Structures are given as structure tokens and as C-alpha cells.
Amino acid sequence: MHKDEFHLKFFMCVIQSRQLVRTPQRTEWIMTHEEHHAAKTLGIGKAIAVLTSGGDAQGMNAAVRAVVRVGIFTGARVFFVHEGYQGLVDGGDNIKEATWESVSMMLQLGGTVIGSARCKDFREREGRLRAAYNLVKRGITNLCVIGGDGSLTGADTFRSEWSDLLGDLQKAGKITDEEATKSSYLNIVGLVGSIDNDFCGTDMTIGTDSALHRIIEIVDAITTTAQSHQRTFVLEVMGRHCGYLALVTSLSCGADWVFIPECPPDDDWEEHLCRRLSETRTRGSRLNIIIVAEGAIDRNGKPITSEDIKNLVVKRLGYDTRVTVLGHVQRGGTPSAFDRILGSRMGVEAVMALLEGTPDTPACVVSLSGNQAVRLPLMECVQVTKDVTKAMEEKKFDEALKLRGRSFMNNWEVYKLLAHVRPPVSKSGSHTVAVMNVGAPAAGMNAAVRSTVRIGLIQGNRVLVVHDGFEGLAKGQIEEAGWSYVGGWTGQGGSKLGTKRTLPKKSFEQISANITKFNIQGLVIIGGFEAYTGGLELMEGRKQFDELCIPFVVIPATVSNNVPGSDFSVGADTALNTICTTCDRIKQSAAGTKRRVFIIETMGGYCGYLATMAGLAAGADAAYIFEEPFTIRDLQANVEHLVQKMKTTVKRGLVLRNEKCNENYTTDFIFNLYSEEGKGIFDSRKNVLGHMQQGGSPTPFDRNFATKMGAKAMNWMSGKIKESYRNGRIFANTPDSGCVLGMRKRALLFQPVTELQGQTDFEHRIPKEQWWLKLRPILKILAKYEIDLDTSDHAHLEHITRKRSGEGAV
């Protein structure tokens, strides 16, 4: 997310009939009064306990907050269990009923507010007997466990023994027959919280993305000092026996080498490593970065330590080499926007899975698969996770790699291409591919260009870079790029090639001339909505200009996330984290001042993605967007909501407004309205974030996503050029020769731009259907609004074996 990429689904209860209402901007389900009442009463008479166990992970607090608030929304009583399983065993004040206000200001905190502990007592039956007693006495029959595989295995054991434990408590006279009957079965739902991302069945665990943020911040800082002194740095990252953090870090920073336990290096790795480092220096690089997972081993199972590598480099090459062991800093700090949204969404799913549970329902884990939320049988996931360990112990490393899942394998394949393959010296029989940026700058564009260029060179192609978009293509601002040309680009924000919003139609003649002059046979366009509409114009221009009959592919890259054909765009995650960080500071200011409401304007054009997702990640009270029309009555309801909020202990408010959500209800209008209506109750402030949302260093997600998109685009391009070669020239005139490469649910897909026309609202520059709109009810529920809830999506129970064999995330 990975982080890698996700389509957020959720549900509250199963609804038999709905009335469908359509407007030009949206389609929504309107619930009947009875159905809404069912959703609001689903948890009445039930009690849920939530605990965090094992190692802490950023984003756990977001999950706890969601479980508490959604549980209360459904009418259930929700309890905190402090100090993990130890608190469950000890009981007393460790198990406390939670309130809506008790989870306020938790979202931005790292670690786990309710505490975590390793618990030997719970491993013994006597300890589990005491835990069962503490739950029965409080009427708790639903348990949400947020932790790693050990914590979730313990929960499943607890559930399987439940009937016997109740029998023992009855015999001992500790609980009554009535209490035993009311607590006849225990429902268990697990959420995986672990920075290691070592739990099979989910593409991304809560905390992994935040750990990557910490690592990349340090790698970027180390890079500057390494370049100053021409040093080699060996960085050791966490992960126990899983190499995910090390692997994604290496992709995100363009490391020279990575050591991970799942894929030990060949027996002569010392020679290969030294040759690789010296070649990099010969090409003009002033630094070398080597990433080592803490569980790295060689083919014989012998540990490979960071000190071993340092000593090798110093002895063989004489390079000035330093070792940095990152340690527990990777667990600390503020959770990323992705982890907050992941934790929040998983918390919602967990509550629903618990309240739907029956004695026959297997204990499940709420999981992320590509772009979708799914439920998987808990013990199936645990078993596959154990199978990975077993495969590595038996030195079946290929099997271990496959068991890690498709996302992990794709990361590994791209890493091997970019780091271990030596680009060919000659380009005989090569093709010429041009790369360009179009539209507004977005963090991650440079990473996509780097990946595209280098994969192209590896394939033996000649790669050209075009400066200043279609305008530069028309003016001939084109040059050839070598391997070193894009060195160090992965972590740099903005667009080093330069990017403009100019469309190609007015310059077809000049563009055609330059395509011929530079012998361009394929075009990779990295950009936003203008890149997509520019692609459509190129398709139209083929009727007049044969030179335009070359394959092209659009890689979506825009903070607005508004390119049709893709659920995600490169750059949106970085912008989202920038907004989130700002909102955290603003909330802190509002909390300190008391009785203050901030109105924040975000970018995005007509697309409300940033406002909605930032609202969910930052805990906003409202997020106004174009796709969900609002009236003065809605604004008044929001003001009244904040008036009531100021009567509680949470005396602050945060409201987000997408820049083009309504031409009349401007940021100034909303600020003035809130200021007037809040007189004597709260005061208001406004903040327009502006272009800071387009700047900064790209996040790990955007670096990794861009790198893989570039690699996949160039692989497609090479195949399409060969396919289109006729009579000594390239002639591509079919719809599938001009595509958008987009993330759709669980896979990356190439979709003809002409097919996407019908899915596009060109007037407002947005897709007609946008998956993230289904998240808005979660935002409102967590902000304590009385709302109708879309329940049309349902995360069904799947099986991990079937899931692994299907199409997975990138």
C-alpha cells in the first residue's frame, strides 16, 4: 500500500430492499426508516471488548477509535482492555467501558494508548480461565484483537476453549447458569497490527506504512551526508524474519543492494556486491546505499549482519563505510495517513464482523487484498504465515517468496530489474521511447521517470526525455537519457523534467515533425487529467498525422487523484500526508485554545478525494466536496453539531472544504457563516493550504507505486512496439495502443483511453464513478452524525488459498 493500494469496502447490516436515487454527480442508496433503525440497533444488548497485544504499531489507535465509535453507533457497549492480554487476565480497572469522548485526539498518536504487553499468564489455561471470568461478568461476548500472529493465535485458542472454560467456571460456582447461557459463545475478530508486514493474507498490516515513513526520512537524511563524503552506508531495518520493510525501502530510495531473508543472495554474493558498488561509483555516483533486513541470511542459513557487510566493503574496496541500525525509531512517531485510514476502516469492518457472528462463524481476520477489504479465516492466515517460516528453515526460498504473496513478489521482481541487471552497452536493434511529464507537478513523478528510463535501457532501448510536456515535444526540447541521468531522482519531489498543462492538439504539426526527427516510436506520458485528455487528442490526431500512430501509455500522476481508469494517482498520497500533518497541528492549536473551529481549504479541483481522505485521517467534523452536493441546511446542521460538541470535553472543530465544492459556498462564506452562528459559543479560523500540497519529498507509497508503474509501463511499451512494427516502421492505430495504466481494485490494468471517455465527466475533470465516495459515511459516523448508511457493499469471507491464486496487487 502495499499500502500498496486499496478500495475501501464496508457494511453495517444486510439490507433486503433499497430505493436507488441518482443525481448528475452521484448515485446513492436511501434506506427506509426500518432499515436505518436496524443499523442503529444492530449492537443493542451486545458488548465488545477491544485490546492491543504484542508489539505496538502506528495506526493501532485509529483502529481502537473506530471500534469504539462504530460499536457505540450500533448501540453496543464497548470496553477498553488495557495492557493487552495481561489486562484481560487481571481484570479490575484494566477493563473499562469506553465513551465517545474517551477516544478523542487519538488518531495522530503513535503506539497504542490502551497499552500492550507480552503475557505469559494467557498462554496457560488458568490465565485464560480468569480472562473468561472477567468477560462473562461484564457480559462481553465479542472480542476485537489488534496484534500480530501470536496474539491472534492466542485469541483463536481462547475461542475454541470457551465452552469448556464456561463449564469450569459454572462448576466452581464463579458464574451462574444464566450468565453462562448469555455468554454461550465468543466471537473473535482480528486486525493485524505489525510494522513487519509479516502476516500472510493481507497486503499491508497496520503500522507498516508509518514504519516506512520513518525509515525513508532517515535514508533521505543519510543520503545527503553520504554524498558529501563519498561514503557507503549500510542500513539495518526491522522486520524479524520478513524482508518487506527492507525490500520496499530499497525500491523507494534506489538502493544498490538489499539483503532479505526470503531471497538469500547467491553463494558468490560478495563478488557481485563489490562489483556492483564499484560500477556505481565509476558511473559518477558519490554514494552507495545497502539495505539489510535484521533477519537476513545466506543460502546456508547463516546470518548476514550489517557489520559483516561493512567489513567486506572496507576490506575489498577501501570505501569509507558507516553502519546505521535504525532500531525502535521505526515503531515511533505519528502514524501516516494511510495507516490512520487503514486502521479506521478495519475497525469498522471488525465491529460488523463481530455483530454478524454466530457460533458457526470461524474466527476471522479483517484483511487488505490489493484494493479491497476482505475477511479471511484467522487460522488459515496463521498457518500460511507459519508455512513461510518452515519453507525458509527448509531452504525452500522460492516457495517462501510465493507464500509472501503477489505484492511481495512483484516488489522483488522490480527490485531485481533495477538493481541487479547490468544495462547493455550496445543498443543494436533497439527502439526509441520518449518520456514526459504533463499537467501540474506531483511528488513521485521523478521516481516514475527514473524507473521508466532505466527499465528501457535494460531492455536495450534508446530512451529520450522531453522537457516541459507537450509544449517541449513541439519545440524539440528533447535529449537522450543514460543510466546516470536519472540517478538520485527517486526521492526528489516535483518534476525535474518540467511539466506544463499545454495540450497537444494545437501543435500536431510540430509534434509530428519531432517524432520523425528524433525517431520516437513510443511515448510514456506521466501526469494528471491533462495527460489523459492529451492522450485522447493524440488518438484523434492519428486520423490526420500518421506520425502520431505510435503506442503511448499514461501513468496517472496528480495530487487530485482524478484520472479516469485508476483508483490511485502518483502524488496523491504525499499530498494527503501533507494535509494530514497540517491538520494535526491545527487540531492541537484548537484543543489548546478551546472552543475553536478551523475551516481548511484543500486542493483537488472538482475532485473531493483529498478533502474526504484527509477528513477521515485527521478526524474532521465535516468535509465539503463537489460530488456530494450540500445546501445551507447542511451547513446549518454542521454548525449545530459543533455547538453541541462544544458542550462536551472535546472543545474544538475541524472542517475541510474542497476548493471547487461549490462556487457560491466559498471558504470565506463558510468561515463567515460559522463565525456568525458560533458567536458566544466558538470562534472560527480559516486556512487555505495552497500549493504546499504539491511539494515536498514523495512518501514511500508514491515512490514505490511510481517505480512499479514505470517498470510495468515500459514492459508494456516494448511489447506494443514490437506488435506494431510493420514494413520497417511503427504503425499503431488500434484503440489498445493508447492506454491509461491504472490501479483497479486488485490489479494494475492497461485501459484504452477511448474506452474511458464514457466514464469521464469532462466538464468537471473527474471520473463519473469514484470508489472513495463509499468512505464518506464512515467519516460522518466517526464524527458522531446521525446519518443513513450505504450498506450495498459487503466484505465476504474468502479463503487465503483461493485469494493467493488469483490476480493480486502490484
Coordinates of C-alpha atoms in Angstrom, one line a residue, residues 233-738:
F233 CA 26.1 3.4 4.2
V234 CA 24.8 0.1 5.4
L235 CA 21.3 0.5 7.0
E236 CA 19.7 -2.3 9.1
V237 CA 15.9 -2.2 9.3
M238 CA 13.5 -4.2 11.4
G239 CA 11.2 -7.0 10.2
R240 CA 12.2 -10.1 12.1
H241 CA 12.1 -12.8 9.5
C242 CA 10.2 -10.8 6.9
G243 CA 12.1 -8.6 4.4
Y244 CA 9.2 -6.4 3.4
L245 CA 10.4 -3.2 5.0
A246 CA 13.9 -3.7 3.6
L247 CA 12.6 -4.5 0.1
V248 CA 10.3 -1.5 -0.2
T249 CA 12.9 0.8 1.3
S250 CA 15.4 -0.3 -1.3
L251 CA 12.9 0.4 -4.1
S252 CA 11.9 3.8 -2.5
C253 CA 15.5 5.1 -2.2
G254 CA 17.1 3.4 -5.2
A255 CA 19.5 1.3 -3.0
D256 CA 22.4 -0.5 -4.6
W257 CA 21.6 -3.8 -2.8
V258 CA 19.2 -5.3 -0.4
F259 CA 19.5 -8.4 1.8
I260 CA 16.2 -10.1 2.8
P261 CA 15.7 -13.5 4.4
E262 CA 13.2 -14.7 1.8
C263 CA 15.7 -14.4 -1.1
P264 CA 19.2 -15.0 0.2
P265 CA 22.0 -14.0 -2.3
D266 CA 23.9 -16.5 -4.4
D267 CA 27.0 -18.1 -2.8
D268 CA 29.4 -15.7 -4.6
W269 CA 27.4 -12.6 -3.4
E270 CA 30.5 -10.9 -2.0
E271 CA 32.0 -10.6 -5.5
H272 CA 28.7 -9.4 -7.1
L273 CA 28.2 -6.8 -4.3
C274 CA 31.6 -5.3 -4.7
R275 CA 31.4 -5.2 -8.5
R276 CA 28.0 -3.5 -8.2
L277 CA 29.3 -0.9 -5.8
S278 CA 32.4 -0.1 -7.9
E279 CA 30.3 0.1 -11.1
T280 CA 28.0 2.6 -9.4
R281 CA 31.0 4.8 -8.4
T282 CA 32.5 4.5 -11.9
R283 CA 29.3 5.9 -13.3
G284 CA 29.7 9.0 -11.2
S285 CA 27.7 8.3 -8.1
R286 CA 29.1 9.7 -4.9
L287 CA 27.3 7.3 -2.5
N288 CA 26.3 3.7 -2.1
I289 CA 23.3 2.6 0.0
I290 CA 22.9 -1.0 1.1
I291 CA 19.7 -2.1 3.0
V292 CA 19.9 -5.1 5.3
A293 CA 16.8 -6.8 6.9
E294 CA 17.6 -7.8 10.5
G295 CA 16.8 -11.4 9.6
A296 CA 19.0 -11.5 6.5
I297 CA 20.7 -14.9 5.9
D298 CA 22.8 -16.6 3.2
R299 CA 21.8 -19.7 1.3
N300 CA 23.1 -21.9 4.1
G301 CA 21.0 -20.1 6.7
K302 CA 24.0 -18.2 8.2
P303 CA 23.1 -14.6 9.3
I304 CA 24.4 -11.8 7.2
T305 CA 24.9 -8.8 9.5
S306 CA 25.4 -5.1 8.8
E307 CA 28.9 -5.3 10.4
D308 CA 29.8 -8.3 8.1
I309 CA 28.9 -6.2 5.0
K310 CA 30.8 -3.1 6.3
N311 CA 33.9 -5.1 6.9
L312 CA 33.6 -6.7 3.4
V313 CA 33.3 -3.3 1.6
V314 CA 36.2 -1.8 3.6
K315 CA 38.5 -4.7 3.1
R316 CA 37.7 -5.3 -0.6
L317 CA 37.1 -1.8 -1.9
G318 CA 38.5 0.5 0.8
Y319 CA 35.4 2.7 0.8
D320 CA 34.6 4.9 3.7
T321 CA 31.7 2.9 5.1
R322 CA 29.3 3.5 8.0
V323 CA 26.6 1.3 9.6
T324 CA 23.3 2.6 10.9
V325 CA 20.9 0.3 12.8
L326 CA 17.5 2.1 12.8
G327 CA 16.0 0.1 15.7
H328 CA 12.9 1.1 17.5
V329 CA 12.7 4.5 15.9
Q330 CA 10.8 2.6 13.2
R331 CA 7.9 1.9 15.6
G332 CA 7.7 5.5 16.8
G333 CA 6.2 8.8 15.6
T334 CA 2.9 9.9 14.2
P335 CA 1.0 7.3 12.0
S336 CA 0.8 8.1 8.3
A337 CA -2.5 9.0 6.6
F338 CA -2.6 5.5 5.1
D339 CA -2.3 3.8 8.5
R340 CA -5.0 6.0 10.0
I341 CA -7.4 5.3 7.2
L342 CA -6.5 1.6 7.2
G343 CA -7.0 1.3 10.9
S344 CA -10.2 3.2 10.8
R345 CA -11.7 1.2 8.0
M346 CA -10.6 -2.1 9.6
G347 CA -12.1 -1.1 12.9
V348 CA -15.5 -0.6 11.1
E349 CA -15.2 -3.9 9.4
A350 CA -14.3 -5.6 12.7
V351 CA -17.3 -4.3 14.5
M352 CA -19.6 -5.5 11.8
A353 CA -18.0 -8.9 11.6
L354 CA -18.4 -9.3 15.4
L355 CA -22.0 -8.3 15.4
E356 CA -22.8 -10.6 12.5
G357 CA -21.0 -13.5 14.1
T358 CA -22.7 -16.8 15.0
P359 CA -21.5 -19.8 16.9
D360 CA -20.7 -21.4 13.5
T361 CA -18.7 -18.4 12.2
P362 CA -14.9 -19.1 12.2
A363 CA -12.7 -16.5 13.9
C364 CA -11.7 -14.2 11.1
V365 CA -9.1 -11.5 10.4
V366 CA -10.1 -8.4 8.5
S367 CA -7.6 -8.1 5.7
L368 CA -6.4 -5.9 2.8
S369 CA -6.2 -7.6 -0.5
G370 CA -4.9 -5.3 -3.2
N371 CA -7.5 -2.6 -3.3
Q372 CA -10.2 -4.4 -1.3
A373 CA -11.2 -5.2 2.2
V374 CA -11.8 -8.9 2.8
R375 CA -12.4 -11.3 5.7
L376 CA -10.2 -14.4 5.9
P377 CA -10.3 -17.3 8.3
L378 CA -7.8 -16.4 11.0
M379 CA -6.2 -19.7 11.4
E380 CA -5.7 -20.1 7.6
C381 CA -3.7 -16.9 7.6
V382 CA -1.7 -18.0 10.7
Q383 CA -1.0 -21.4 9.0
V384 CA 0.4 -19.8 5.8
T385 CA 2.5 -17.4 7.9
K386 CA 4.0 -20.4 9.7
D387 CA 4.5 -22.1 6.3
V388 CA 6.7 -19.3 5.2
T389 CA 8.9 -19.8 8.3
K390 CA 9.0 -23.5 7.6
A391 CA 9.9 -23.0 4.0
M392 CA 12.8 -20.8 4.9
E393 CA 14.0 -23.2 7.5
E394 CA 14.0 -25.9 4.9
K395 CA 15.8 -23.6 2.5
K396 CA 12.8 -23.6 0.1
F397 CA 13.2 -19.9 -0.7
D398 CA 11.2 -19.8 -3.9
E399 CA 8.3 -21.3 -2.0
A400 CA 8.7 -18.8 0.8
L401 CA 8.6 -15.9 -1.7
K402 CA 5.4 -17.2 -3.3
L403 CA 3.8 -17.6 0.1
R404 CA 4.5 -14.0 0.9
G405 CA 2.0 -13.1 -1.8
R406 CA 1.9 -11.4 -5.2
S407 CA 2.6 -7.9 -3.9
F408 CA 5.8 -9.0 -2.3
M409 CA 6.9 -11.0 -5.4
N410 CA 6.2 -8.0 -7.7
N411 CA 8.3 -5.7 -5.5
W412 CA 11.1 -8.3 -5.7
E413 CA 11.0 -8.6 -9.5
V414 CA 11.1 -4.8 -10.0
Y415 CA 14.0 -4.5 -7.5
K416 CA 16.0 -7.2 -9.3
L417 CA 15.5 -5.4 -12.6
L418 CA 16.6 -2.0 -11.3
A419 CA 19.4 -3.1 -9.1
H420 CA 20.9 -6.4 -10.3
V421 CA 20.7 -6.3 -14.1
R422 CA 23.5 -4.5 -15.9
P423 CA 22.3 -2.3 -18.8
P424 CA 23.6 -3.5 -22.2
V425 CA 26.4 -1.5 -23.7
S426 CA 25.1 -1.6 -27.3
K427 CA 21.7 -0.6 -28.5
S428 CA 21.6 -2.5 -31.8
G429 CA 18.1 -3.2 -32.9
S430 CA 16.7 -1.0 -30.1
H431 CA 13.6 1.0 -30.1
T432 CA 13.3 4.7 -29.2
V433 CA 10.9 5.6 -26.4
A434 CA 10.3 9.2 -25.1
V435 CA 9.2 10.0 -21.5
M436 CA 7.5 13.2 -20.5
N437 CA 5.6 14.9 -17.6
V438 CA 2.2 16.6 -18.3
G439 CA 0.0 18.7 -16.1
A440 CA 0.8 20.0 -12.6
P441 CA 3.8 18.8 -10.6
A442 CA 3.2 15.8 -8.3
A443 CA 5.6 14.0 -5.9
G444 CA 6.7 10.7 -7.4
M445 CA 6.8 11.9 -11.0
N446 CA 10.7 11.7 -10.9
A447 CA 10.6 8.2 -9.5
A448 CA 8.3 7.1 -12.4
V449 CA 10.7 8.8 -14.9
R450 CA 13.7 7.1 -13.3
S451 CA 12.1 3.6 -13.4
T452 CA 10.8 4.1 -17.0
V453 CA 14.2 5.3 -18.2
R454 CA 16.2 2.5 -16.5
I455 CA 13.9 -0.3 -17.5
G456 CA 14.0 1.0 -21.0
L457 CA 17.8 1.0 -21.0
I458 CA 17.9 -2.5 -19.5
Q459 CA 15.7 -3.7 -22.4
G460 CA 18.3 -2.3 -24.8
N461 CA 16.1 0.7 -25.9
R462 CA 17.2 4.2 -26.6
V463 CA 15.3 6.5 -24.1
L464 CA 14.6 10.2 -24.6
V465 CA 13.3 12.6 -22.1
V466 CA 11.1 15.5 -23.1
H467 CA 11.2 18.8 -21.1
D468 CA 8.0 20.9 -20.4
G469 CA 5.4 18.4 -21.6
F470 CA 3.7 18.6 -25.0
E471 CA 5.0 22.1 -25.4
G472 CA 8.5 20.8 -25.2
L473 CA 7.7 18.0 -27.6
A474 CA 6.5 20.6 -30.1
K475 CA 9.6 22.8 -29.6
G476 CA 12.1 19.9 -29.7
Q477 CA 13.2 20.2 -26.1
I478 CA 14.3 16.5 -26.2
E479 CA 17.5 14.8 -25.1
E480 CA 18.8 11.3 -24.7
A481 CA 18.9 9.9 -21.1
G482 CA 21.6 7.5 -19.9
W483 CA 21.6 5.4 -16.7
S484 CA 23.2 8.1 -14.6
Y485 CA 20.9 10.9 -15.9
V486 CA 18.2 9.8 -13.5
G487 CA 20.4 8.9 -10.6
G488 CA 19.0 10.1 -7.2
W489 CA 15.7 11.0 -8.7
T490 CA 13.6 8.6 -6.6
G491 CA 13.4 10.8 -3.5
Q492 CA 13.0 14.2 -5.2
G493 CA 9.7 16.0 -5.3
G494 CA 8.2 18.0 -8.2
S495 CA 9.2 17.4 -11.8
K496 CA 12.8 17.6 -12.8
L497 CA 11.8 17.4 -16.5
G498 CA 9.4 20.3 -16.1
T499 CA 5.7 19.9 -16.7
K500 CA 3.0 22.1 -18.3
R501 CA -0.7 21.9 -18.8
T502 CA -0.5 22.6 -22.6
L503 CA -2.4 20.1 -24.7
P504 CA -1.0 18.7 -28.0
K505 CA -3.9 19.5 -30.5
K506 CA -2.7 22.9 -31.5
S507 CA 0.8 21.7 -32.1
F508 CA 0.2 18.4 -34.0
E509 CA 2.3 19.6 -37.0
Q510 CA 5.4 20.4 -34.9
I511 CA 5.0 17.3 -32.7
S512 CA 4.7 15.1 -35.7
A513 CA 7.9 16.6 -37.1
N514 CA 9.8 16.0 -33.9
I515 CA 8.5 12.4 -33.6
T516 CA 10.0 11.8 -37.1
K517 CA 13.2 13.9 -36.4
F518 CA 14.0 12.0 -33.2
N519 CA 12.6 8.7 -34.4
I520 CA 10.3 8.4 -31.4
Q521 CA 8.5 5.0 -31.6
G522 CA 6.6 5.1 -28.2
L523 CA 5.6 7.7 -25.7
V524 CA 5.3 7.3 -21.9
I525 CA 3.2 10.2 -20.5
I526 CA 3.3 10.8 -16.7
G527 CA 0.8 13.2 -15.5
G528 CA -2.7 14.2 -14.5
F529 CA -6.0 14.9 -16.2
E530 CA -4.2 16.8 -19.0
A531 CA -2.1 13.7 -19.7
Y532 CA -5.3 11.7 -20.1
T533 CA -7.0 14.3 -22.3
G534 CA -3.8 14.8 -24.2
G535 CA -3.8 11.1 -24.9
L536 CA -7.3 11.4 -26.3
E537 CA -6.2 14.2 -28.6
L538 CA -3.3 12.1 -29.8
M539 CA -5.8 9.3 -30.7
E540 CA -7.9 11.8 -32.6
G541 CA -4.9 13.3 -34.3
R542 CA -3.9 9.9 -35.8
K543 CA -6.6 10.5 -38.5
Q544 CA -4.5 13.4 -39.9
F545 CA -1.0 12.6 -38.9
D546 CA 0.5 9.1 -39.4
E547 CA 3.4 10.1 -37.2
L548 CA 1.1 10.1 -34.2
C549 CA 0.4 6.4 -34.8
I550 CA 2.8 5.2 -32.1
P551 CA 1.9 3.4 -28.9
F552 CA 1.6 5.6 -25.8
V553 CA 0.7 5.0 -22.2
V554 CA -0.4 7.4 -19.5
I555 CA 0.8 6.9 -15.9
P556 CA -1.6 8.9 -13.6
A557 CA 0.3 11.4 -11.5
T558 CA -1.6 14.2 -9.8
V559 CA -2.4 15.2 -6.3
S560 CA -6.1 15.5 -7.3
N561 CA -6.4 11.7 -7.9
N562 CA -8.9 12.5 -10.7
V563 CA -7.6 10.5 -13.7
P564 CA -10.3 8.1 -15.1
G565 CA -9.2 4.4 -15.1
S566 CA -7.3 4.5 -11.9
D567 CA -8.2 4.3 -8.2
F568 CA -4.9 6.0 -7.3
S569 CA -2.6 8.5 -8.8
V570 CA 1.1 9.0 -8.1
G571 CA 1.4 12.1 -5.8
A572 CA -1.9 11.9 -4.0
D573 CA -0.5 10.0 -1.0
T574 CA 2.2 12.7 -0.5
A575 CA -0.4 15.5 -0.7
L576 CA -2.7 13.6 1.7
N577 CA 0.1 13.3 4.3
T578 CA 0.9 17.0 3.9
I579 CA -2.7 17.9 4.6
C580 CA -2.8 15.4 7.5
T581 CA 0.3 16.8 9.2
T582 CA -1.1 20.4 8.9
C583 CA -4.5 19.3 10.3
D584 CA -2.8 17.7 13.3
R585 CA -1.0 20.9 14.1
I586 CA -4.2 22.9 13.7
K587 CA -6.2 20.5 15.9
Q588 CA -3.5 20.8 18.5
S589 CA -3.9 24.6 18.4
A590 CA -7.7 24.4 18.6
A591 CA -7.5 22.0 21.5
G592 CA -5.1 24.3 23.4
T593 CA -7.3 27.4 22.7
K594 CA -10.6 25.7 23.4
R595 CA -13.9 26.4 21.6
R596 CA -12.3 27.0 18.2
V597 CA -13.2 25.7 14.8
F598 CA -10.8 25.7 11.8
I599 CA -12.0 25.7 8.2
I600 CA -9.3 24.3 5.9
E601 CA -9.4 24.5 2.1
T602 CA -7.7 21.7 0.2
M603 CA -6.7 21.3 -3.5
G604 CA -8.2 18.8 -5.9
G605 CA -10.2 20.8 -8.4
Y606 CA -13.7 19.4 -8.5
C607 CA -12.4 16.0 -7.1
G608 CA -13.1 15.6 -3.4
Y609 CA -10.6 12.8 -2.8
L610 CA -8.1 14.8 -0.8
A611 CA -10.8 16.5 1.4
T612 CA -12.5 13.2 2.1
M613 CA -9.5 11.1 2.9
A614 CA -7.8 13.9 4.9
G615 CA -11.0 14.3 6.8
L616 CA -11.0 10.6 7.6
A617 CA -7.3 10.6 8.5
A618 CA -7.4 13.7 10.6
G619 CA -10.8 13.2 12.3
A620 CA -12.6 16.1 10.7
D621 CA -16.1 17.1 11.7
A622 CA -17.1 17.7 8.1
A623 CA -15.6 17.6 4.6
Y624 CA -17.4 19.5 1.9
I625 CA -17.0 18.2 -1.7
F626 CA -18.4 18.7 -5.1
E627 CA -19.5 15.1 -5.6
E628 CA -21.8 15.3 -2.6
P629 CA -24.0 18.4 -3.1
F630 CA -24.8 20.3 0.1
T631 CA -27.2 23.1 1.0
I632 CA -27.5 25.9 3.5
R633 CA -29.5 23.4 5.7
D634 CA -26.5 21.0 5.7
L635 CA -24.2 23.9 6.7
Q636 CA -26.6 24.8 9.5
A637 CA -26.7 21.2 10.7
N638 CA -22.9 21.1 10.8
V639 CA -22.9 24.3 12.9
E640 CA -25.4 22.9 15.3
H641 CA -23.4 19.7 15.5
L642 CA -20.3 21.8 16.5
V643 CA -22.4 23.8 19.0
Q644 CA -23.3 20.5 20.7
K645 CA -19.7 19.3 20.6
M646 CA -18.5 22.4 22.4
K647 CA -20.7 21.3 25.4
T648 CA -18.6 18.2 25.7
T649 CA -14.9 17.9 26.8
V650 CA -13.9 18.0 23.1
K651 CA -14.0 21.7 22.6
R652 CA -12.6 22.0 19.1
G653 CA -13.6 21.5 15.5
L654 CA -12.1 20.8 12.1
V655 CA -13.9 21.3 8.8
L656 CA -12.4 20.6 5.4
R657 CA -13.5 22.2 2.1
N658 CA -12.5 21.0 -1.3
E659 CA -11.5 24.1 -3.4
K660 CA -14.3 23.7 -6.0
C661 CA -17.0 22.0 -4.0
N662 CA -19.5 24.9 -4.5
E663 CA -19.0 28.2 -6.4
N664 CA -21.2 30.1 -4.0
Y665 CA -20.4 28.5 -0.7
T666 CA -16.8 29.6 -0.8
T667 CA -14.3 29.2 2.0
D668 CA -14.9 32.8 3.0
F669 CA -18.6 32.3 3.0
I670 CA -18.4 29.1 5.2
F671 CA -15.9 30.9 7.5
N672 CA -18.3 33.9 7.9
L673 CA -21.3 31.7 8.4
Y674 CA -19.5 29.6 11.1
S675 CA -18.2 32.9 12.7
E676 CA -21.7 34.4 12.9
E677 CA -23.6 31.3 14.0
G678 CA -20.9 30.4 16.5
K679 CA -20.8 33.7 18.3
G680 CA -20.5 33.3 22.1
I681 CA -20.0 29.5 21.6
F682 CA -16.9 29.1 19.5
D683 CA -14.7 31.3 17.3
S684 CA -13.5 30.3 13.8
R685 CA -10.3 30.4 11.8
K686 CA -9.6 29.6 8.2
N687 CA -6.5 28.3 6.4
V688 CA -6.0 27.8 2.6
L689 CA -3.3 25.2 2.2
G690 CA -2.5 26.0 -1.4
H691 CA 0.5 24.7 -3.4
M692 CA 2.3 23.3 -0.4
Q693 CA 0.2 20.2 -1.2
Q694 CA 2.1 19.7 -4.4
G695 CA 5.5 20.0 -2.9
G696 CA 7.8 18.0 -0.6
S697 CA 9.6 14.7 -0.8
P698 CA 7.4 11.8 -2.1
T699 CA 6.2 9.4 0.5
P700 CA 7.3 5.7 0.4
F701 CA 4.0 4.8 -1.2
D702 CA 4.3 7.2 -4.0
R703 CA 8.0 6.3 -4.6
N704 CA 7.2 2.6 -4.7
F705 CA 3.9 2.9 -6.7
A706 CA 5.6 5.2 -9.2
T707 CA 8.6 2.9 -9.6
K708 CA 6.4 -0.1 -10.3
M709 CA 4.1 1.8 -12.6
G710 CA 7.1 3.0 -14.6
A711 CA 8.5 -0.5 -14.9
K712 CA 5.2 -2.0 -15.9
A713 CA 4.6 0.8 -18.5
M714 CA 7.9 0.2 -20.2
N715 CA 7.4 -3.5 -20.3
W716 CA 4.1 -3.0 -22.0
M717 CA 5.6 -0.4 -24.3
S718 CA 8.4 -2.7 -25.6
G719 CA 5.8 -5.4 -26.4
K720 CA 3.4 -3.0 -28.1
I721 CA 6.2 -1.5 -30.3
K722 CA 7.2 -5.0 -31.5
E723 CA 3.5 -5.7 -32.1
S724 CA 3.1 -2.5 -34.2
Y725 CA 6.2 -2.9 -36.3
R726 CA 5.2 -3.1 -40.0
N727 CA 7.1 -2.6 -43.2
G728 CA 10.1 -1.2 -41.5
R729 CA 8.3 1.3 -39.3
I730 CA 6.0 1.5 -36.3
F731 CA 2.3 1.9 -37.1
A732 CA -0.1 1.7 -34.1
N733 CA -3.7 2.6 -34.9
T734 CA -5.8 0.3 -32.7
P735 CA -7.6 1.5 -29.5
D736 CA -5.4 -0.6 -27.3
S737 CA -2.2 1.1 -28.5
G738 CA -3.1 4.2 -26.4

